[in-house]
Amino acid sequence: MSFLEHILRWDFFLKMLTVIVVDLTLSGDNAVVIAAAAKPLPAAMKKRALIGGALCAVAALVLATFFATFLLHVKFLQLAGGLMILWIAFGLFKEE
């Protein structure tokens, strides 16, 4: 299956949209960092910095989402990721 055929499938779009929505929902910390960085700027520059920072953050999240979506198709990568998460979880329980 070619790259174009792959991205034109509906299940791909549904999975990608799901990841984008979750990613944007969980990325509220980006807004806090951008606001903290723009706080000391003069009013005219602050507005430009906030808009530019937000646009760059969204663009970076969308690009990272595309990359993550393609990584989901690598054999055994989900299994390896799940095992790593279990290892981290057991480590957190063991420390407490």
Short mmCIF file of N, CA, C and O in Angstrom, two decimals:
data_model
loop_
_atom_site.label_atom_id
_atom_site.label_comp_id
_atom_site.label_asym_id
_atom_site.label_seq_id
_atom_site.Cartn_x
_atom_site.Cartn_y
_atom_site.Cartn_z
N MET A 1 0.85 -1.17 0.00
CA MET A 1 0.00 0.00 0.00
C MET A 1 0.90 1.24 0.00
O MET A 1 1.81 1.35 0.80
N SER A 2 0.61 2.16 -0.90
CA SER A 2 1.43 3.36 -1.00
C SER A 2 1.09 4.33 0.12
O SER A 2 0.07 4.19 0.80
N PHE A 3 1.95 5.31 0.30
CA PHE A 3 1.76 6.32 1.34
C PHE A 3 0.44 7.05 1.15
O PHE A 3 -0.32 7.23 2.09
N LEU A 4 0.14 7.46 -0.08
CA LEU A 4 -1.09 8.20 -0.35
C LEU A 4 -2.32 7.34 -0.10
O LEU A 4 -3.30 7.81 0.50
N GLU A 5 -2.29 6.09 -0.52
CA GLU A 5 -3.42 5.19 -0.26
C GLU A 5 -3.61 4.99 1.25
O GLU A 5 -4.72 4.88 1.73
N HIS A 6 -2.50 4.93 1.97
CA HIS A 6 -2.56 4.70 3.41
C HIS A 6 -3.24 5.86 4.12
O HIS A 6 -4.09 5.66 4.98
N ILE A 7 -2.86 7.10 3.78
CA ILE A 7 -3.43 8.24 4.50
C ILE A 7 -4.82 8.60 4.03
O ILE A 7 -5.50 9.39 4.69
N LEU A 8 -5.28 8.04 2.92
CA LEU A 8 -6.64 8.33 2.44
C LEU A 8 -7.68 7.35 2.98
O LEU A 8 -8.86 7.49 2.69
N ARG A 9 -7.28 6.40 3.80
CA ARG A 9 -8.23 5.46 4.38
C ARG A 9 -8.95 6.11 5.56
O ARG A 9 -8.36 6.87 6.32
N TRP A 10 -10.23 5.81 5.74
CA TRP A 10 -11.04 6.42 6.81
C TRP A 10 -10.56 6.01 8.19
O TRP A 10 -10.58 6.82 9.12
N ASP A 11 -10.16 4.75 8.35
CA ASP A 11 -9.71 4.32 9.68
C ASP A 11 -8.44 5.05 10.09
O ASP A 11 -8.25 5.37 11.26
N PHE A 12 -7.60 5.40 9.12
CA PHE A 12 -6.41 6.18 9.43
C PHE A 12 -6.80 7.56 9.93
O PHE A 12 -6.27 8.04 10.93
N PHE A 13 -7.75 8.21 9.25
CA PHE A 13 -8.19 9.54 9.67
C PHE A 13 -8.84 9.51 11.04
O PHE A 13 -8.62 10.39 11.86
N LEU A 14 -9.62 8.48 11.30
CA LEU A 14 -10.27 8.37 12.61
C LEU A 14 -9.24 8.19 13.71
O LEU A 14 -9.31 8.86 14.76
N LYS A 15 -8.27 7.32 13.51
CA LYS A 15 -7.22 7.13 14.51
C LYS A 15 -6.40 8.40 14.69
O LYS A 15 -6.08 8.79 15.82
N MET A 16 -6.07 9.06 13.58
CA MET A 16 -5.27 10.27 13.66
C MET A 16 -6.04 11.38 14.39
O MET A 16 -5.49 12.08 15.22
N LEU A 17 -7.33 11.52 14.09
CA LEU A 17 -8.14 12.53 14.75
C LEU A 17 -8.25 12.27 16.24
O LEU A 17 -8.17 13.19 17.05
N THR A 18 -8.37 11.01 16.62
CA THR A 18 -8.43 10.65 18.04
C THR A 18 -7.14 11.04 18.75
O THR A 18 -7.17 11.64 19.83
N VAL A 19 -6.02 10.72 18.15
CA VAL A 19 -4.73 11.07 18.75
C VAL A 19 -4.56 12.58 18.84
O VAL A 19 -4.09 13.12 19.86
N ILE A 20 -4.98 13.31 17.81
CA ILE A 20 -4.86 14.78 17.81
C ILE A 20 -5.70 15.38 18.92
O ILE A 20 -5.24 16.26 19.66
N VAL A 21 -6.94 14.92 19.07
CA VAL A 21 -7.82 15.47 20.10
C VAL A 21 -7.26 15.20 21.49
O VAL A 21 -7.21 16.10 22.34
N VAL A 22 -6.80 13.99 21.73
CA VAL A 22 -6.22 13.67 23.04
C VAL A 22 -4.96 14.49 23.28
O VAL A 22 -4.75 15.04 24.37
N ASP A 23 -4.13 14.60 22.26
CA ASP A 23 -2.88 15.34 22.38
C ASP A 23 -3.14 16.82 22.68
O ASP A 23 -2.52 17.40 23.56
N LEU A 24 -4.07 17.43 21.97
CA LEU A 24 -4.38 18.84 22.20
C LEU A 24 -5.04 19.05 23.55
O LEU A 24 -4.81 20.06 24.21
N THR A 25 -5.84 18.09 23.99
CA THR A 25 -6.48 18.19 25.30
C THR A 25 -5.45 18.15 26.42
O THR A 25 -5.54 18.90 27.39
N LEU A 26 -4.47 17.29 26.27
CA LEU A 26 -3.47 17.13 27.32
C LEU A 26 -2.33 18.14 27.25
O LEU A 26 -1.44 18.13 28.09
N SER A 27 -2.36 19.02 26.26
CA SER A 27 -1.24 19.94 26.08
C SER A 27 -1.50 21.33 26.65
O SER A 27 -0.96 22.31 26.17
N GLY A 28 -2.31 21.41 27.67
CA GLY A 28 -2.58 22.69 28.31
C GLY A 28 -1.33 23.32 28.92
O GLY A 28 -1.26 24.54 29.08
N ASP A 29 -0.35 22.51 29.26
CA ASP A 29 0.87 23.05 29.83
C ASP A 29 1.63 23.92 28.83
O ASP A 29 2.35 24.84 29.23
N ASN A 30 1.44 23.68 27.53
CA ASN A 30 2.08 24.54 26.52
C ASN A 30 1.60 25.98 26.65
O ASN A 30 2.38 26.92 26.53
N ALA A 31 0.31 26.16 26.89
CA ALA A 31 -0.24 27.50 27.03
C ALA A 31 0.36 28.21 28.24
O ALA A 31 0.66 29.41 28.18
N VAL A 32 0.56 27.48 29.31
CA VAL A 32 1.15 28.07 30.51
C VAL A 32 2.58 28.51 30.25
O VAL A 32 3.00 29.61 30.64
N VAL A 33 3.35 27.68 29.57
CA VAL A 33 4.75 28.01 29.27
C VAL A 33 4.83 29.21 28.33
O VAL A 33 5.63 30.13 28.53
N ILE A 34 3.97 29.24 27.31
CA ILE A 34 3.97 30.36 26.37
C ILE A 34 3.59 31.65 27.08
O ILE A 34 4.21 32.70 26.88
N ALA A 35 2.56 31.59 27.93
CA ALA A 35 2.14 32.78 28.67
C ALA A 35 3.23 33.27 29.62
O ALA A 35 3.47 34.47 29.74
N ALA A 36 3.91 32.35 30.27
CA ALA A 36 4.99 32.75 31.18
C ALA A 36 6.15 33.39 30.42
O ALA A 36 6.77 34.34 30.90
N ALA A 37 6.44 32.87 29.23
CA ALA A 37 7.53 33.44 28.43
C ALA A 37 7.16 34.81 27.88
O ALA A 37 8.02 35.67 27.73
N ALA A 38 5.88 35.03 27.58
CA ALA A 38 5.45 36.30 26.99
C ALA A 38 5.13 37.36 28.02
O ALA A 38 5.00 38.54 27.67
N LYS A 39 5.01 37.00 29.28
CA LYS A 39 4.60 37.94 30.32
C LYS A 39 5.48 39.20 30.41
O LYS A 39 4.95 40.30 30.49
N PRO A 40 6.80 39.09 30.38
CA PRO A 40 7.61 40.31 30.54
C PRO A 40 7.71 41.18 29.28
O PRO A 40 8.30 42.27 29.33
N LEU A 41 7.14 40.75 28.17
CA LEU A 41 7.24 41.50 26.92
C LEU A 41 6.30 42.70 26.91
O LEU A 41 5.27 42.69 27.59
N PRO A 42 6.62 43.73 26.11
CA PRO A 42 5.68 44.85 25.93
C PRO A 42 4.38 44.34 25.29
O PRO A 42 4.35 43.29 24.64
N ALA A 43 3.30 45.11 25.45
CA ALA A 43 1.97 44.67 25.02
C ALA A 43 1.92 44.27 23.55
O ALA A 43 1.33 43.25 23.20
N ALA A 44 2.52 45.07 22.67
CA ALA A 44 2.46 44.76 21.24
C ALA A 44 3.21 43.46 20.92
O ALA A 44 2.72 42.65 20.14
N MET A 45 4.34 43.26 21.53
CA MET A 45 5.11 42.04 21.29
C MET A 45 4.47 40.84 21.98
O MET A 45 4.58 39.71 21.51
N LYS A 46 3.81 41.07 23.13
CA LYS A 46 3.20 39.98 23.87
C LYS A 46 2.13 39.28 23.03
O LYS A 46 2.09 38.05 22.98
N LYS A 47 1.29 40.07 22.36
CA LYS A 47 0.23 39.48 21.54
C LYS A 47 0.82 38.65 20.40
O LYS A 47 0.38 37.54 20.14
N ARG A 48 1.84 39.19 19.74
CA ARG A 48 2.49 38.45 18.65
C ARG A 48 3.16 37.19 19.18
O ARG A 48 3.13 36.13 18.54
N ALA A 49 3.79 37.28 20.35
CA ALA A 49 4.47 36.11 20.94
C ALA A 49 3.46 35.02 21.31
O ALA A 49 3.72 33.84 21.10
N LEU A 50 2.32 35.43 21.86
CA LEU A 50 1.30 34.44 22.24
C LEU A 50 0.73 33.74 21.01
O LEU A 50 0.58 32.51 21.00
N ILE A 51 0.42 34.51 19.97
CA ILE A 51 -0.13 33.92 18.75
C ILE A 51 0.90 33.03 18.07
O ILE A 51 0.61 31.90 17.68
N GLY A 52 2.12 33.54 17.92
CA GLY A 52 3.18 32.75 17.29
C GLY A 52 3.52 31.50 18.07
O GLY A 52 3.70 30.42 17.49
N GLY A 53 3.58 31.62 19.39
CA GLY A 53 3.87 30.46 20.23
C GLY A 53 2.78 29.40 20.14
O GLY A 53 3.06 28.20 20.07
N ALA A 54 1.52 29.85 20.15
CA ALA A 54 0.41 28.91 20.04
C ALA A 54 0.41 28.21 18.68
O ALA A 54 0.20 27.00 18.61
N LEU A 55 0.65 28.96 17.62
CA LEU A 55 0.69 28.35 16.28
C LEU A 55 1.83 27.34 16.16
O LEU A 55 1.66 26.26 15.59
N CYS A 56 2.99 27.70 16.68
CA CYS A 56 4.13 26.78 16.63
C CYS A 56 3.86 25.53 17.47
O CYS A 56 4.22 24.41 17.07
N ALA A 57 3.23 25.70 18.63
CA ALA A 57 2.92 24.55 19.48
C ALA A 57 1.94 23.61 18.79
O ALA A 57 2.12 22.39 18.81
N VAL A 58 0.91 24.17 18.16
CA VAL A 58 -0.07 23.33 17.46
C VAL A 58 0.60 22.62 16.28
O VAL A 58 0.37 21.43 16.05
N ALA A 59 1.43 23.33 15.53
CA ALA A 59 2.12 22.71 14.39
C ALA A 59 3.02 21.57 14.86
O ALA A 59 3.04 20.50 14.25
N ALA A 60 3.74 21.79 15.95
CA ALA A 60 4.61 20.74 16.48
C ALA A 60 3.80 19.53 16.94
O ALA A 60 4.19 18.38 16.71
N LEU A 61 2.65 19.78 17.58
CA LEU A 61 1.81 18.68 18.03
C LEU A 61 1.24 17.88 16.85
O LEU A 61 1.19 16.65 16.89
N VAL A 62 0.82 18.58 15.81
CA VAL A 62 0.27 17.88 14.64
C VAL A 62 1.35 17.05 13.96
O VAL A 62 1.12 15.89 13.61
N LEU A 63 2.54 17.60 13.81
CA LEU A 63 3.63 16.84 13.19
C LEU A 63 4.01 15.63 14.05
O LEU A 63 4.24 14.54 13.52
N ALA A 64 4.06 15.82 15.36
CA ALA A 64 4.38 14.71 16.24
C ALA A 64 3.29 13.63 16.20
O ALA A 64 3.57 12.44 16.28
N THR A 65 2.05 14.07 16.02
CA THR A 65 0.95 13.12 15.92
C THR A 65 1.05 12.29 14.65
O THR A 65 0.81 11.07 14.67
N PHE A 66 1.38 12.94 13.52
CA PHE A 66 1.60 12.18 12.29
C PHE A 66 2.70 11.13 12.49
O PHE A 66 2.55 9.97 12.11
N PHE A 67 3.80 11.54 13.11
CA PHE A 67 4.90 10.64 13.35
C PHE A 67 4.48 9.48 14.24
O PHE A 67 4.78 8.31 13.96
N ALA A 68 3.75 9.78 15.32
CA ALA A 68 3.30 8.74 16.25
C ALA A 68 2.33 7.78 15.58
O ALA A 68 2.35 6.58 15.83
N THR A 69 1.47 8.32 14.71
CA THR A 69 0.51 7.47 14.01
C THR A 69 1.22 6.47 13.12
O THR A 69 0.83 5.29 13.05
N PHE A 70 2.26 6.89 12.44
CA PHE A 70 3.01 5.97 11.60
C PHE A 70 3.80 4.97 12.44
O PHE A 70 3.97 3.82 12.04
N LEU A 71 4.26 5.37 13.61
CA LEU A 71 4.98 4.44 14.47
C LEU A 71 4.09 3.32 14.99
O LEU A 71 4.57 2.23 15.32
N LEU A 72 2.78 3.58 15.06
CA LEU A 72 1.86 2.55 15.54
C LEU A 72 1.80 1.35 14.61
O LEU A 72 1.33 0.29 14.99
N HIS A 73 2.27 1.52 13.39
CA HIS A 73 2.24 0.42 12.43
C HIS A 73 3.54 -0.39 12.41
O HIS A 73 3.64 -1.35 11.67
N VAL A 74 4.49 -0.03 13.24
CA VAL A 74 5.74 -0.80 13.32
C VAL A 74 5.48 -2.03 14.18
O VAL A 74 4.95 -1.93 15.29
N LYS A 75 5.86 -3.19 13.65
CA LYS A 75 5.62 -4.44 14.37
C LYS A 75 6.30 -4.43 15.74
O LYS A 75 7.45 -4.01 15.88
N PHE A 76 5.56 -4.90 16.72
CA PHE A 76 6.03 -5.10 18.09
C PHE A 76 6.37 -3.81 18.83
O PHE A 76 6.79 -3.85 19.98
N LEU A 77 6.19 -2.65 18.21
CA LEU A 77 6.48 -1.40 18.91
C LEU A 77 5.45 -1.13 20.01
O LEU A 77 5.81 -0.66 21.09
N GLN A 78 4.18 -1.44 19.75
CA GLN A 78 3.17 -1.29 20.79
C GLN A 78 3.44 -2.23 21.96
O GLN A 78 3.30 -1.84 23.12
N LEU A 79 3.85 -3.44 21.67
CA LEU A 79 4.18 -4.39 22.73
C LEU A 79 5.36 -3.89 23.56
O LEU A 79 5.31 -3.91 24.80
N ALA A 80 6.38 -3.40 22.89
CA ALA A 80 7.55 -2.87 23.61
C ALA A 80 7.17 -1.66 24.46
O ALA A 80 7.59 -1.54 25.61
N GLY A 81 6.33 -0.79 23.91
CA GLY A 81 5.88 0.38 24.68
C GLY A 81 5.05 -0.03 25.88
O GLY A 81 5.20 0.54 26.97
N GLY A 82 4.18 -1.01 25.70
CA GLY A 82 3.37 -1.49 26.82
C GLY A 82 4.21 -2.11 27.91
O GLY A 82 3.96 -1.89 29.10
N LEU A 83 5.22 -2.87 27.53
CA LEU A 83 6.12 -3.46 28.52
C LEU A 83 6.90 -2.39 29.27
O LEU A 83 7.11 -2.50 30.49
N MET A 84 7.32 -1.35 28.57
CA MET A 84 8.04 -0.25 29.24
C MET A 84 7.13 0.47 30.23
O MET A 84 7.56 0.83 31.33
N ILE A 85 5.87 0.68 29.86
CA ILE A 85 4.92 1.33 30.77
C ILE A 85 4.69 0.46 32.00
O ILE A 85 4.63 0.97 33.13
N LEU A 86 4.57 -0.85 31.81
CA LEU A 86 4.42 -1.75 32.97
C LEU A 86 5.64 -1.68 33.88
O LEU A 86 5.52 -1.67 35.11
N TRP A 87 6.81 -1.65 33.28
CA TRP A 87 8.06 -1.56 34.07
C TRP A 87 8.08 -0.27 34.90
O TRP A 87 8.42 -0.28 36.08
N ILE A 88 7.69 0.83 34.28
CA ILE A 88 7.64 2.12 35.00
C ILE A 88 6.60 2.06 36.11
O ILE A 88 6.84 2.52 37.24
N ALA A 89 5.42 1.48 35.82
CA ALA A 89 4.36 1.39 36.83
C ALA A 89 4.80 0.55 38.02
O ALA A 89 4.59 0.94 39.18
N PHE A 90 5.43 -0.59 37.77
CA PHE A 90 5.91 -1.41 38.88
C PHE A 90 6.96 -0.67 39.68
O PHE A 90 7.02 -0.77 40.91
N GLY A 91 7.83 0.08 39.00
CA GLY A 91 8.84 0.87 39.71
C GLY A 91 8.22 1.93 40.59
O GLY A 91 8.69 2.18 41.70
N LEU A 92 7.13 2.56 40.14
CA LEU A 92 6.46 3.58 40.95
C LEU A 92 5.81 2.96 42.17
O LEU A 92 5.85 3.53 43.26
N PHE A 93 5.19 1.79 42.00
CA PHE A 93 4.56 1.12 43.15
C PHE A 93 5.60 0.63 44.14
O PHE A 93 5.39 0.66 45.34
N LYS A 94 6.73 0.17 43.64
CA LYS A 94 7.78 -0.36 44.50
C LYS A 94 8.38 0.74 45.37
O LYS A 94 8.68 0.53 46.53
N GLU A 95 8.53 1.95 44.82
CA GLU A 95 9.14 3.04 45.59
C GLU A 95 8.24 3.51 46.72
O GLU A 95 8.71 3.95 47.74
N GLU A 96 6.91 3.43 46.52
CA GLU A 96 6.00 3.88 47.58
C GLU A 96 5.80 2.75 48.55
O GLU A 96 5.51 2.84 49.65
#
